[in-house]
Structure formats: C-alpha cells, structure tokens
C-alpha cells in the first residue's frame, strides 16, 4: 500500500488551508478597529507577533502612545488588537468580566503548568471556584500567618549570617535563589501545613523545588517554536523543552497536592482532630476543604478533586514565585539607592523587637511607601490580555480621532484581543507626573489626583489588577514582603554584586531579575551582603 496521500486529499488539505487564510484576510480587512490610529506592521504574515512574544512590549507601547494617542490598534498575525491606556476604557474592560475574558490561548498555555484554577477560569466556573476559595484569603486569615512569615525570614537571616561569617566580613549571595527558597517554604506551610525544608541548608533538594528551578531556568530566552505553540494551540501536541519542564513541574505539584489533600481529609474525619484544626490557624488547604464541604453549598457548587488540585497548583506557583520576584526587586532598589536603604533601616530600627506585630509593621509609613514604589515600577506581570466575547462598545474618557471625527466610544467585535500594559499604566507620565519613571518613595506622601482613575485593587496601580480577576493573594504577598524586609534590613547592608547595567528582566511572562551577560544561567540577583553594625 502506498504511504503517499492521494492527490485529491492533498488538494483538499491545501484548499482548506487557503480558505482559512482567505477568511483571516477578510476578517482583518473588515475589522472596524483598522480605522484607529496605529503603527504599520513590520511583517505581512506575523504583524507584531515576534515583538509581542520575544520581549516585554511596554516600551514599544509607550512609544506608540506618543505617536498615535492613548487608544490605538495594531496587528498580531490575523488579529487586530486593541491597545488602550484610557482609564475609563480599562475600568470598563476589567469590571465587565463576562464581556472581556482571558483568551483561550493564554489560559490553556498557562494551564500546562498550573491547571485550571481560579486564576484561569472564566464566567460561572470562575465565580463558583472563587466562592469556595475566597474565605482562605480574608484579612483575618492573612493576619494569622505573620508568625510564619517571621519564622522563615529569621531562618533566612541566620543562613545569611552564616554565609557572611564563612567569608569574613562580606558574602556574595544570589538573593533571588534564597528568596525563592524562603517563599516556597512559606507557601507550602501556609497553604498545606507542610514544611518542605528548602531553607534547610543540610537537607537534600526535593522534587518540588527541583521542578520549580527547572521551570525558572527555561525562561530567560524566547524562541520561535514556543511562540508557534502559543499562537497555534494545535501544535501543543508536539512537546518541546519548556513544555516538558512544565509537565514535570505540573506532575510534581499534582502529586504533592494530592497527598496533602488525602492527609487533610483523614484528619478532618477524626472529630477530635477536626475540632483542634478549627481552633488553630487554618492553612489554605484546610480552609478550602472545609469551605468545599460547607452546608451552604449545593452539590453542583462543590469543587471536584481535580479542581482542588488545580487550585493547589495555582497557589504554589502564584504564592511563592511572585513574592520572591517582588522581594528581589525590593532589595535591588535598596542596593541601587543607599540613601533610601539607610532611611528605611532607620525607620525599622525604631521598633525594639525582632518580632513585630502586624499593627507595628502597618505603622511604618516609609516601609509602606517603598513597597508601593517597588510594586508600581516592578510589576511581576508587565502586561495582560483580554478578548471580547461578544460585539460591544467600549467607552472612552479621552475621545479618539477616527477619519477626522472625535469618538467617545469604540466598537469592538467579538474575538478582538485587548492588550493591557500594566507597567505602562504604572509609570504613565500623564497620570503620575514627569518623574513617573523614577524610583521615589516620597511620591506617596502627595499623589496626583489623576492616578485615582487607575482601576487597580491596591495603591492606585494595576499590578494586582482589578475587577473579578484581581489577585486574591495580594495581602498575603504584601505582608510576607514587609516581614522579610523588616527582618533582613535590620541585620544586613545590601549592595549589588554586579554592575547595575548588567541587571535585566527576563523577557517572558514574569519579570524575574537576570544577568544580561549570562542569560543561560537563569534568573539570579547576585548581591554583596554585610552585617549591619549599629553605631
């Protein structure tokens, strides 16, 4: 039998491909967003796909806004994308979550690592999962983790003290590595009541931490094949190195979560232990399992075991990687600006104890200002995407000029991708002032009124987003960051262990610190650590 496909079959396949290309061409030509101002595509077949994929497009967007205004369009493959920095439009998009959802391509791509937890679901499924997960992230629950934050921060402080003692008066340390370990220990204990021991210098590495390390090392370079797999999901049946690492990490997290879930259920089935668990601080998984068993939920509102495992994967990734990244950029800026570092240290030393309460930490105004500035200028996720699920109108605060006429709303067709540049909004000079790109904690003493229109859930910025998909764990991350900075800065002085111009950001979804001269070594932040001596 001949293995060569018959000519009619080949013709049919070619006809189908040509038909799809023709439909894509017509969709581009008929899209009303083409009338918006915007840049010419650098490539006929790709548009701006490669620029969008291989680098953080923030600076590109900022340049376009200068040339074409705050609302514009550009092409990625066969899609006409809407880009806007109009606060009224963004508020409408983020608060109308049934009309504007995360694109299927994005959700399924990230789901290769974390599954379909609350982070990635949409519509009624998202509301059902959020209803069960929400109680674990309330202010009172987060407050009870303060002792855990302090315990792990003190453990890291003691490790750094040992490093300094071994090297004399100063040690060169990859702070990203150690902060990553600390935050993984924190989230595993906070979420599952389980100590994975990654801060234990004598312990062997475990499969969970090894998986995260492999994933992190794969994100300092972007290549064509992962881009094609992102834009064309059918190609995901063919694995490549990054997807294999994602699969390994996903498997490790799933097995870890499954064991913890079984343990929790066995504990809760014992009435005596169950009562004890409800009296003590509840970890995320205990609260999640209890909430899922609540009498106020109907059977169809309860989460399946696989959904709970996906929630565990999500909290593992979002709960430790993002905090480690923010803490790394926090220490980077303290090293970059020694005056700010000393001013902040002086404020921290006004509290006499190494174990402050959450009220004492909340009273430290300069700590809060520096934290807000770090979160503003170093968002973990520099941009986000939405897609219109139906034909709709988007209102504008600043009218856009189309063919010589001013329009205060624009027609957006179903299937239109919408690009939200978080970093560009967080440093928009028309909102924050001419010094918007500068690291200035003092700005928080007197913010311009214009930033009040930014539709973010915290501190007038978009880092934690807004609307129904705002970050659930932002309080957890902020409090953990405050405790870590409080503990480390009272004990050490920090200086960059490499030239400042050699520190860059990974050109991927999450903005981890990296060494520009050595991208193949993965995310890192070498720093010189010295003991702080009080006069």
Short mmCIF file of C-alpha atoms in Angstrom, two decimals:
data_model
loop_
_atom_site.label_atom_id
_atom_site.label_comp_id
_atom_site.label_asym_id
_atom_site.label_seq_id
_atom_site.Cartn_x
_atom_site.Cartn_y
_atom_site.Cartn_z
CA UNK A 1 0.00 0.00 0.00
CA UNK A 2 1.38 3.45 -0.90
CA UNK A 3 2.11 5.77 2.02
CA UNK A 4 1.80 8.84 -0.21
CA UNK A 5 -1.55 10.62 0.27
CA UNK A 6 -3.74 10.62 -2.86
CA UNK A 7 -3.79 13.79 -4.92
CA UNK A 8 -7.45 14.61 -4.05
CA UNK A 9 -6.60 14.52 -0.33
CA UNK A 10 -3.61 16.83 -0.82
CA UNK A 11 -5.77 19.21 -2.81
CA UNK A 12 -8.47 19.14 -0.15
CA UNK A 13 -5.95 19.99 2.59
CA UNK A 14 -4.45 22.82 0.53
CA UNK A 15 -7.92 24.14 -0.23
CA UNK A 16 -8.82 24.11 3.48
CA UNK A 17 -5.60 25.97 4.38
CA UNK A 18 -6.15 28.56 1.64
CA UNK A 19 -9.78 29.00 2.70
CA UNK A 20 -8.73 29.68 6.32
CA UNK A 21 -6.10 32.15 5.16
CA UNK A 22 -8.68 33.91 2.97
CA UNK A 23 -11.14 34.13 5.89
CA UNK A 24 -8.36 35.53 8.10
CA UNK A 25 -7.54 38.14 5.44
CA UNK A 26 -11.20 39.17 5.16
CA UNK A 27 -11.50 39.40 8.95
CA UNK A 28 -8.57 41.80 9.07
CA UNK A 29 -9.89 43.90 6.20
CA UNK A 30 -13.39 44.20 7.63
CA UNK A 31 -12.38 44.89 11.24
CA UNK A 32 -13.52 48.40 12.17
CA UNK A 33 -10.55 48.80 14.54
CA UNK A 34 -8.35 49.20 11.45
CA UNK A 35 -9.65 52.78 11.33
CA UNK A 36 -7.99 53.54 14.66
CA UNK A 37 -4.55 55.14 14.54
CA UNK A 38 -1.66 52.74 14.98
CA UNK A 39 1.70 51.54 13.67
CA UNK A 40 2.30 49.80 10.35
CA UNK A 41 3.01 46.07 10.69
CA UNK A 42 6.70 45.17 10.24
CA UNK A 43 5.78 41.78 8.74
CA UNK A 44 2.90 40.81 6.46
CA UNK A 45 2.35 37.31 7.89
CA UNK A 46 3.31 37.98 11.53
CA UNK A 47 2.43 41.60 12.21
CA UNK A 48 3.93 42.33 15.64
CA UNK A 49 3.75 38.70 16.83
CA UNK A 50 7.50 38.25 17.29
CA UNK A 51 7.95 41.58 19.10
CA UNK A 52 4.97 40.74 21.30
CA UNK A 53 6.38 37.31 22.14
CA UNK A 54 10.15 37.76 22.42
CA UNK A 55 10.32 40.92 24.56
CA UNK A 56 8.30 42.93 27.02
CA UNK A 57 6.46 45.30 24.63
CA UNK A 58 5.99 48.03 27.27
CA UNK A 59 8.46 50.48 25.72
CA UNK A 60 7.02 49.82 22.27
CA UNK A 61 3.53 50.63 23.55
CA UNK A 62 4.76 53.78 25.26
CA UNK A 63 6.37 54.98 22.04
CA UNK A 64 3.18 54.28 20.10
CA UNK A 65 1.09 56.24 22.59
CA UNK A 66 3.35 59.26 21.99
CA UNK A 67 2.81 58.95 18.23
CA UNK A 68 -0.80 57.76 17.91
CA UNK A 69 -2.60 58.61 21.13
CA UNK A 70 -3.82 56.62 24.14
CA UNK A 71 -6.13 54.31 22.19
CA UNK A 72 -4.78 52.56 19.09
CA UNK A 73 -4.70 49.27 17.20
CA UNK A 74 -2.07 47.01 15.70
CA UNK A 75 -1.94 43.58 14.09
CA UNK A 76 -0.68 40.29 15.55
CA UNK A 77 -0.95 37.54 12.91
CA UNK A 78 -4.55 37.82 11.66
CA UNK A 79 -5.88 39.63 14.74
CA UNK A 80 -6.38 43.37 15.03
CA UNK A 81 -5.53 44.11 18.68
CA UNK A 82 -6.95 46.98 20.68
CA UNK A 83 -4.50 48.76 22.95
CA UNK A 84 -5.61 51.49 25.31
CA UNK A 85 -4.27 53.46 28.27
CA UNK A 86 -7.60 55.23 28.73
CA UNK A 87 -8.57 54.73 32.41
CA UNK A 88 -12.31 54.80 31.67
CA UNK A 89 -11.93 52.12 29.00
CA UNK A 90 -9.72 49.96 31.22
CA UNK A 91 -12.15 50.25 34.12
CA UNK A 92 -14.98 49.13 31.83
CA UNK A 93 -12.97 46.19 30.49
CA UNK A 94 -11.83 44.93 33.91
CA UNK A 95 -15.24 45.23 35.57
CA UNK A 96 -17.23 43.58 32.74
CA UNK A 97 -15.69 40.14 33.11
CA UNK A 98 -18.37 38.33 31.10
CA UNK A 99 -17.73 40.53 28.04
CA UNK A 100 -13.93 40.56 28.35
CA UNK A 101 -12.16 37.36 29.37
CA UNK A 102 -8.68 35.92 29.28
CA UNK A 103 -8.09 34.42 25.82
CA UNK A 104 -8.35 30.66 25.39
CA UNK A 105 -4.77 30.57 24.04
CA UNK A 106 -3.43 32.21 27.20
CA UNK A 107 -5.47 30.09 29.60
CA UNK A 108 -4.58 26.77 28.01
CA UNK A 109 -0.90 27.73 27.67
CA UNK A 110 -0.55 28.60 31.37
CA UNK A 111 -2.71 25.61 32.30
CA UNK A 112 0.11 23.36 31.05
CA UNK A 113 1.84 24.36 34.30
CA UNK A 114 -0.88 25.09 36.86
CA UNK A 115 -4.09 23.55 35.54
CA UNK A 116 -7.42 25.37 35.56
CA UNK A 117 -7.52 27.03 38.97
CA UNK A 118 -9.30 30.28 39.84
CA UNK A 119 -6.54 32.20 38.06
CA UNK A 120 -7.56 30.84 34.65
CA UNK A 121 -11.26 30.01 34.75
CA UNK A 122 -13.94 32.36 33.48
CA UNK A 123 -17.66 33.01 33.81
CA UNK A 124 -19.79 30.90 36.14
CA UNK A 125 -16.97 28.39 36.71
CA UNK A 126 -14.71 31.21 37.94
CA UNK A 127 -17.41 32.56 40.26
CA UNK A 128 -18.06 29.06 41.63
CA UNK A 129 -14.38 28.45 42.37
CA UNK A 130 -13.83 31.93 43.78
CA UNK A 131 -16.81 31.49 46.13
CA UNK A 132 -15.08 28.48 47.68
CA UNK A 133 -11.51 29.87 47.62
CA UNK A 134 -12.25 33.43 48.85
CA UNK A 135 -12.51 32.65 52.60
CA UNK A 136 -8.88 31.48 52.69
CA UNK A 137 -7.65 34.94 51.65
CA UNK A 138 -9.57 37.21 54.02
CA UNK A 139 -7.69 39.84 56.08
CA UNK A 140 -8.06 37.85 59.31
CA UNK A 141 -6.68 34.68 57.71
CA UNK A 142 -3.68 36.52 56.25
CA UNK A 143 -3.02 38.25 59.56
CA UNK A 144 -2.60 34.88 61.29
CA UNK A 145 0.34 34.00 59.04
CA UNK A 146 2.55 36.77 60.49
CA UNK A 147 4.37 34.38 62.85
CA UNK A 148 5.10 32.04 59.95
CA UNK A 149 6.48 34.93 57.87
CA UNK A 150 8.70 35.96 60.78
CA UNK A 151 9.92 32.40 61.39
CA UNK A 152 11.02 31.89 57.78
CA UNK A 153 12.52 35.38 57.47
CA UNK A 154 14.57 34.79 60.65
CA UNK A 155 15.69 31.43 59.27
CA UNK A 156 16.95 33.15 56.10
CA UNK A 157 18.61 35.85 58.22
CA UNK A 158 20.52 33.18 60.14
CA UNK A 159 21.59 31.47 56.90
CA UNK A 160 22.93 34.76 55.53
CA UNK A 161 24.72 35.41 58.84
CA UNK A 162 26.44 32.03 58.46
CA UNK A 163 27.40 32.87 54.86
CA UNK A 164 28.91 36.17 55.98
CA UNK A 165 30.82 34.51 58.83
CA UNK A 166 32.25 31.90 56.45
CA UNK A 167 33.51 34.60 54.02
CA UNK A 168 34.79 37.12 56.54
CA UNK A 169 33.01 40.45 56.56
CA UNK A 170 31.09 40.21 53.29
CA UNK A 171 29.47 37.40 51.28
CA UNK A 172 28.39 37.33 47.65
CA UNK A 173 24.97 35.71 47.57
CA UNK A 174 22.36 35.04 44.89
CA UNK A 175 19.48 36.65 46.75
CA UNK A 176 16.91 35.58 44.17
CA UNK A 177 17.74 31.96 44.88
CA UNK A 178 17.41 32.35 48.65
CA UNK A 179 14.26 34.49 48.49
CA UNK A 180 12.77 31.90 46.15
CA UNK A 181 13.52 29.18 48.70
CA UNK A 182 12.07 31.19 51.55
CA UNK A 183 8.84 31.98 49.72
CA UNK A 184 8.42 28.32 48.67
CA UNK A 185 8.79 27.24 52.31
CA UNK A 186 6.28 29.90 53.35
CA UNK A 187 3.61 28.99 50.81
CA UNK A 188 3.90 25.23 51.43
CA UNK A 189 3.43 25.69 55.16
CA UNK A 190 0.77 28.38 54.82
CA UNK A 191 -1.15 26.54 52.12
CA UNK A 192 -0.73 22.94 53.26
CA UNK A 193 0.64 22.98 56.81
CA UNK A 194 3.70 21.18 55.46
CA UNK A 195 7.38 22.20 55.72
CA UNK A 196 9.27 21.28 52.54
CA UNK A 197 12.51 22.49 54.11
CA UNK A 198 14.09 24.27 51.15
CA UNK A 199 15.71 26.73 53.59
CA UNK A 200 17.40 23.87 55.40
CA UNK A 201 20.98 24.05 54.09
CA UNK A 202 21.67 20.45 55.08
CA UNK A 203 18.53 18.97 53.54
CA UNK A 204 18.52 17.33 50.14
CA UNK A 205 16.64 19.05 47.36
CA UNK A 206 13.15 17.70 46.75
CA UNK A 207 11.24 17.05 43.56
CA UNK A 208 9.00 20.09 44.08
CA UNK A 209 11.83 22.61 44.41
CA UNK A 210 13.79 20.94 41.60
CA UNK A 211 10.78 21.28 39.29
CA UNK A 212 10.41 24.99 40.02
CA UNK A 213 14.13 25.52 39.47
CA UNK A 214 13.94 23.86 36.04
CA UNK A 215 10.94 25.98 35.05
CA UNK A 216 12.69 29.18 36.15
CA UNK A 217 15.84 28.30 34.18
CA UNK A 218 13.83 27.90 30.99
CA UNK A 219 12.50 31.45 30.89
CA UNK A 220 15.47 33.68 30.10
CA UNK A 221 15.34 33.18 26.33
CA UNK A 222 12.38 33.07 23.95
CA UNK A 223 12.40 31.00 20.76
CA UNK A 224 10.17 30.56 17.72
CA UNK A 225 8.73 27.12 18.50
CA UNK A 226 7.17 28.07 21.88
CA UNK A 227 5.72 31.14 20.14
CA UNK A 228 4.10 28.97 17.47
CA UNK A 229 2.73 26.65 20.18
CA UNK A 230 1.26 29.68 21.97
CA UNK A 231 -0.45 31.19 18.92
CA UNK A 232 -1.48 27.84 17.37
CA UNK A 233 -2.69 25.52 20.18
CA UNK A 234 -2.96 22.54 17.83
CA UNK A 235 0.87 22.44 17.77
CA UNK A 236 0.92 21.69 21.51
CA UNK A 237 0.55 18.01 20.72
CA UNK A 238 4.26 18.26 19.85
CA UNK A 239 6.26 18.77 23.08
CA UNK A 240 9.43 20.83 23.39
CA UNK A 241 11.87 21.54 26.22
CA UNK A 242 9.84 24.19 28.01
CA UNK A 243 6.59 22.20 27.81
CA UNK A 244 8.41 19.13 29.16
CA UNK A 245 9.61 21.15 32.13
CA UNK A 246 6.10 22.50 32.66
CA UNK A 247 4.73 18.95 32.57
CA UNK A 248 7.30 17.75 35.09
CA UNK A 249 6.53 20.63 37.46
CA UNK A 250 2.77 20.12 37.00
CA UNK A 251 3.11 16.43 37.83
CA UNK A 252 5.24 17.14 40.92
CA UNK A 253 2.77 19.75 42.18
CA UNK A 254 -0.20 17.47 41.50
CA UNK A 255 1.32 14.55 43.40
CA UNK A 256 2.31 16.83 46.29
CA UNK A 257 -1.19 18.36 46.47
CA UNK A 258 -2.94 15.00 46.20
CA UNK A 259 -1.02 13.62 49.18
CA UNK A 260 -1.76 16.72 51.26
CA UNK A 261 -5.49 16.61 50.37
CA UNK A 262 -5.74 12.97 51.48
CA UNK A 263 -3.99 13.85 54.74
CA UNK A 264 -6.36 16.74 55.43
CA UNK A 265 -9.44 14.64 54.82
CA UNK A 266 -8.20 11.89 57.12
CA UNK A 267 -7.51 14.46 59.83
CA UNK A 268 -10.91 16.10 59.40
CA UNK A 269 -12.69 12.76 59.61
CA UNK A 270 -11.37 12.40 63.15
CA UNK A 271 -13.75 14.57 65.16
CA UNK A 272 -11.20 15.39 67.86
CA UNK A 273 -8.52 16.43 65.39
CA UNK A 274 -11.13 18.25 63.33
CA UNK A 275 -12.08 20.38 66.33
CA UNK A 276 -8.39 21.06 67.04
CA UNK A 277 -7.78 22.11 63.44
CA UNK A 278 -10.65 24.58 63.54
CA UNK A 279 -9.26 26.13 66.72
CA UNK A 280 -5.74 26.69 65.39
CA UNK A 281 -4.59 28.79 62.45
CA UNK A 282 -6.06 27.24 59.34
CA UNK A 283 -3.82 26.64 56.35
CA UNK A 284 -5.17 27.30 52.87
CA UNK A 285 -5.97 23.67 52.12
CA UNK A 286 -7.84 23.12 55.40
CA UNK A 287 -9.94 26.22 54.79
CA UNK A 288 -10.54 25.19 51.17
CA UNK A 289 -11.61 21.65 52.04
CA UNK A 290 -13.83 22.91 54.88
CA UNK A 291 -15.41 25.55 52.64
CA UNK A 292 -15.99 22.96 49.91
CA UNK A 293 -17.80 20.76 52.45
CA UNK A 294 -19.92 23.66 53.74
CA UNK A 295 -23.65 23.15 54.13
CA UNK A 296 -24.30 26.43 52.31
CA UNK A 297 -23.09 24.90 49.03
CA UNK A 298 -25.27 22.79 46.78
CA UNK A 299 -23.77 19.65 45.28
CA UNK A 300 -23.17 21.28 41.89
CA UNK A 301 -21.34 24.17 43.60
CA UNK A 302 -18.73 21.93 45.21
CA UNK A 303 -15.32 21.59 43.59
CA UNK A 304 -14.07 18.28 42.21
CA UNK A 305 -10.83 16.74 43.48
CA UNK A 306 -9.07 17.67 40.23
CA UNK A 307 -10.24 21.29 40.57
CA UNK A 308 -8.94 21.42 44.17
CA UNK A 309 -5.60 20.03 42.95
CA UNK A 310 -5.51 22.74 40.25
CA UNK A 311 -6.20 25.36 42.95
CA UNK A 312 -3.25 23.94 44.90
CA UNK A 313 -1.01 24.15 41.83
CA UNK A 314 -2.09 27.75 41.30
CA UNK A 315 -1.39 28.79 44.89
CA UNK A 316 2.00 27.06 44.80
CA UNK A 317 3.12 28.98 41.71
CA UNK A 318 1.38 32.32 42.31
CA UNK A 319 2.02 32.24 46.05
CA UNK A 320 5.79 31.87 46.00
CA UNK A 321 7.26 32.88 42.64
CA UNK A 322 5.60 36.29 42.53
CA UNK A 323 6.61 37.18 46.10
CA UNK A 324 10.21 36.11 45.51
CA UNK A 325 10.34 38.30 42.40
CA UNK A 326 8.94 41.35 44.22
CA UNK A 327 11.33 40.87 47.14
CA UNK A 328 14.27 40.59 44.74
CA UNK A 329 13.37 43.90 43.06
CA UNK A 330 12.86 45.44 46.51
CA UNK A 331 16.43 44.56 47.58
CA UNK A 332 17.74 45.58 44.14
CA UNK A 333 16.38 49.09 44.61
CA UNK A 334 17.68 49.33 48.16
CA UNK A 335 21.13 48.43 46.83
CA UNK A 336 20.75 50.89 43.95
CA UNK A 337 19.77 53.74 46.30
CA UNK A 338 21.83 53.50 49.53
CA UNK A 339 20.20 56.65 50.96
CA UNK A 340 16.76 55.05 50.70
CA UNK A 341 18.16 51.86 52.21
CA UNK A 342 19.53 53.68 55.25
CA UNK A 343 16.42 55.82 55.72
CA UNK A 344 14.25 52.72 55.66
CA UNK A 345 16.57 50.86 58.04
CA UNK A 346 16.43 53.77 60.48
CA UNK A 347 12.64 53.56 60.49
CA UNK A 348 12.67 49.78 61.02
CA UNK A 349 15.03 50.17 63.97
CA UNK A 350 12.55 52.42 65.77
CA UNK A 351 10.72 49.21 66.73
CA UNK A 352 12.59 47.49 69.53
CA UNK A 353 11.63 43.88 68.82
CA UNK A 354 12.66 41.34 66.17
CA UNK A 355 9.09 40.02 66.22
CA UNK A 356 6.77 42.92 65.43
CA UNK A 357 3.01 42.64 65.30
CA UNK A 358 1.13 43.34 62.09
CA UNK A 359 -0.04 46.63 63.67
CA UNK A 360 3.57 47.70 64.26
CA UNK A 361 4.50 46.85 60.68
CA UNK A 362 1.48 48.75 59.39
CA UNK A 363 2.60 51.85 61.32
CA UNK A 364 5.88 52.06 59.34
CA UNK A 365 4.95 54.65 56.73
CA UNK A 366 8.25 54.74 54.85
CA UNK A 367 8.29 50.93 54.56
CA UNK A 368 4.82 51.16 53.05
CA UNK A 369 5.90 53.91 50.63
CA UNK A 370 8.97 51.99 49.42
CA UNK A 371 6.87 48.85 48.99
CA UNK A 372 4.28 50.75 46.95
CA UNK A 373 7.02 52.16 44.72
CA UNK A 374 8.52 48.70 44.13
CA UNK A 375 5.12 47.23 43.27
CA UNK A 376 4.40 50.18 40.95
CA UNK A 377 7.63 50.09 38.93
CA UNK A 378 8.34 46.35 39.08
CA UNK A 379 5.06 44.51 38.46
CA UNK A 380 5.66 40.78 38.29
CA UNK A 381 3.40 40.61 35.24
CA UNK A 382 4.12 43.57 32.89
CA UNK A 383 1.01 43.13 30.75
CA UNK A 384 -2.22 41.17 30.49
CA UNK A 385 -4.66 40.17 27.77
CA UNK A 386 -8.41 40.06 27.41
CA UNK A 387 -10.61 39.05 24.50
CA UNK A 388 -14.09 40.34 23.63
CA UNK A 389 -16.63 37.52 23.95
CA UNK A 390 -19.30 39.49 22.09
CA UNK A 391 -19.74 42.56 19.93
CA UNK A 392 -19.73 45.53 22.29
CA UNK A 393 -18.98 49.22 22.80
CA UNK A 394 -16.10 50.41 24.97
CA UNK A 395 -16.47 53.95 26.44
CA UNK A 396 -13.51 56.34 26.37
CA UNK A 397 -12.57 59.11 28.77
CA UNK A 398 -10.43 60.73 26.06
CA UNK A 399 -12.08 60.74 22.61
CA UNK A 400 -10.15 59.16 19.77
CA UNK A 401 -9.91 60.72 16.31
CA UNK A 402 -11.18 58.46 13.50
CA UNK A 403 -11.23 59.90 9.98
CA UNK A 404 -11.29 63.44 11.36
CA UNK A 405 -14.14 62.83 13.84
CA UNK A 406 -13.87 62.53 17.63
CA UNK A 407 -15.42 59.36 19.11
CA UNK A 408 -16.04 58.86 22.84
CA UNK A 409 -16.64 55.12 22.41
CA UNK A 410 -15.36 52.45 20.05
CA UNK A 411 -16.99 49.38 18.55
CA UNK A 412 -15.18 46.16 19.47
CA UNK A 413 -16.06 42.98 17.59
CA UNK A 414 -16.29 39.55 19.18
CA UNK A 415 -12.89 37.85 19.25
CA UNK A 416 -10.88 41.08 19.43
CA UNK A 417 -7.74 40.78 21.64
CA UNK A 418 -7.27 43.66 24.09
CA UNK A 419 -3.79 44.39 25.41
CA UNK A 420 -3.49 45.86 28.93
CA UNK A 421 0.00 47.21 29.63
CA UNK A 422 0.30 47.11 33.42
CA UNK A 423 3.78 48.60 33.58
CA UNK A 424 2.97 51.37 31.08
CA UNK A 425 -0.05 52.42 33.20
CA UNK A 426 2.00 52.24 36.40
CA UNK A 427 4.52 54.74 35.04
CA UNK A 428 2.35 56.84 32.73
CA UNK A 429 3.68 60.41 32.91
CA UNK A 430 0.29 61.91 32.11
CA UNK A 431 -1.04 60.30 35.30
CA UNK A 432 1.96 60.13 37.65
CA UNK A 433 3.87 63.21 36.53
CA UNK A 434 7.14 63.78 34.70
CA UNK A 435 9.07 61.81 37.32
CA UNK A 436 6.93 58.68 36.76
CA UNK A 437 9.93 56.55 35.70
CA UNK A 438 11.93 57.49 38.81
CA UNK A 439 12.05 55.43 41.99
CA UNK A 440 10.73 57.96 44.53
CA UNK A 441 9.02 56.61 47.66
CA UNK A 442 8.23 60.17 48.72
CA UNK A 443 5.67 60.48 45.91
CA UNK A 444 3.23 58.51 48.09
CA UNK A 445 3.04 61.41 50.55
CA UNK A 446 1.27 63.52 47.91
CA UNK A 447 -0.10 61.58 44.95
CA UNK A 448 -1.54 63.45 41.96
CA UNK A 449 -5.32 63.25 41.73
CA UNK A 450 -5.06 61.78 38.22
CA UNK A 451 -3.92 58.35 39.46
CA UNK A 452 -7.22 57.81 41.28
CA UNK A 453 -8.78 56.72 37.98
CA UNK A 454 -6.49 53.70 37.57
CA UNK A 455 -8.79 50.72 38.18
CA UNK A 456 -6.42 48.65 40.36
CA UNK A 457 -7.32 46.89 43.60
CA UNK A 458 -4.37 48.32 45.56
CA UNK A 459 -2.30 51.53 45.68
CA UNK A 460 -3.60 53.18 42.50
CA UNK A 461 -1.78 50.80 40.17
CA UNK A 462 -2.58 47.77 38.01
CA UNK A 463 -0.01 45.34 39.40
CA UNK A 464 -2.66 43.28 41.20
CA UNK A 465 -5.24 44.15 38.52
CA UNK A 466 -8.89 44.93 39.32
CA UNK A 467 -12.40 43.56 38.90
CA UNK A 468 -13.39 39.93 39.46
CA UNK A 469 -9.95 38.71 38.36
CA UNK A 470 -7.98 40.88 40.77
CA UNK A 471 -5.24 38.98 42.61
CA UNK A 472 -6.74 37.00 45.51
CA UNK A 473 -3.47 36.69 47.44
CA UNK A 474 -2.17 40.25 47.26
CA UNK A 475 -2.47 40.81 51.04
CA UNK A 476 -0.51 37.62 51.67
CA UNK A 477 2.30 38.73 49.35
CA UNK A 478 2.46 42.27 50.74
CA UNK A 479 2.64 41.15 54.36
CA UNK A 480 5.25 38.49 53.61
CA UNK A 481 7.34 41.10 51.80
CA UNK A 482 7.12 43.58 54.68
CA UNK A 483 8.15 40.96 57.24
CA UNK A 484 11.11 39.76 55.12
CA UNK A 485 12.40 43.30 54.51
CA UNK A 486 11.95 44.19 58.20
CA UNK A 487 13.98 41.17 59.30
CA UNK A 488 16.78 41.31 56.71
CA UNK A 489 17.38 45.05 56.55
CA UNK A 490 17.81 45.36 60.33
CA UNK A 491 20.58 42.77 60.14
CA UNK A 492 22.40 43.46 56.86
CA UNK A 493 23.56 46.04 54.36
CA UNK A 494 22.93 45.13 50.73
CA UNK A 495 24.99 46.08 47.68
CA UNK A 496 24.77 44.85 44.10
CA UNK A 497 27.25 42.08 43.35
CA UNK A 498 27.49 43.08 39.69
CA UNK A 499 27.28 46.31 37.67
CA UNK A 500 23.79 47.80 37.72
CA UNK A 501 23.71 47.86 33.92
CA UNK A 502 24.16 44.07 33.91
CA UNK A 503 20.87 43.53 35.78
CA UNK A 504 17.95 42.93 33.46
CA UNK A 505 14.49 41.42 33.38
CA UNK A 506 13.66 38.07 31.83
CA UNK A 507 11.82 38.68 28.51
CA UNK A 508 8.96 36.42 29.49
CA UNK A 509 5.58 36.43 31.18
CA UNK A 510 7.01 37.07 34.67
CA UNK A 511 9.71 39.72 35.10
CA UNK A 512 12.39 37.89 37.08
CA UNK A 513 15.82 39.50 37.58
CA UNK A 514 18.59 38.09 35.41
CA UNK A 515 22.20 38.76 34.49
CA UNK A 516 22.28 40.18 30.98
CA UNK A 517 25.83 38.94 30.41
CA UNK A 518 24.85 35.40 31.45
CA UNK A 519 21.22 34.71 30.48
CA UNK A 520 21.74 30.95 30.21
CA UNK A 521 22.27 30.69 33.97
CA UNK A 522 18.64 31.56 34.58
CA UNK A 523 17.12 34.17 36.91
CA UNK A 524 19.55 35.47 39.51
CA UNK A 525 20.43 38.53 41.58
CA UNK A 526 23.99 38.42 42.97
CA UNK A 527 24.36 40.75 45.96
CA UNK A 528 27.07 41.61 48.46
CA UNK A 529 25.77 41.11 52.00
CA UNK A 530 27.42 42.71 55.03
CA UNK A 531 26.34 42.67 58.67
CA UNK A 532 24.87 45.98 59.75
CA UNK A 533 26.74 47.45 62.72
CA UNK A 534 24.82 49.95 64.83
CA UNK A 535 26.89 52.91 65.99
#
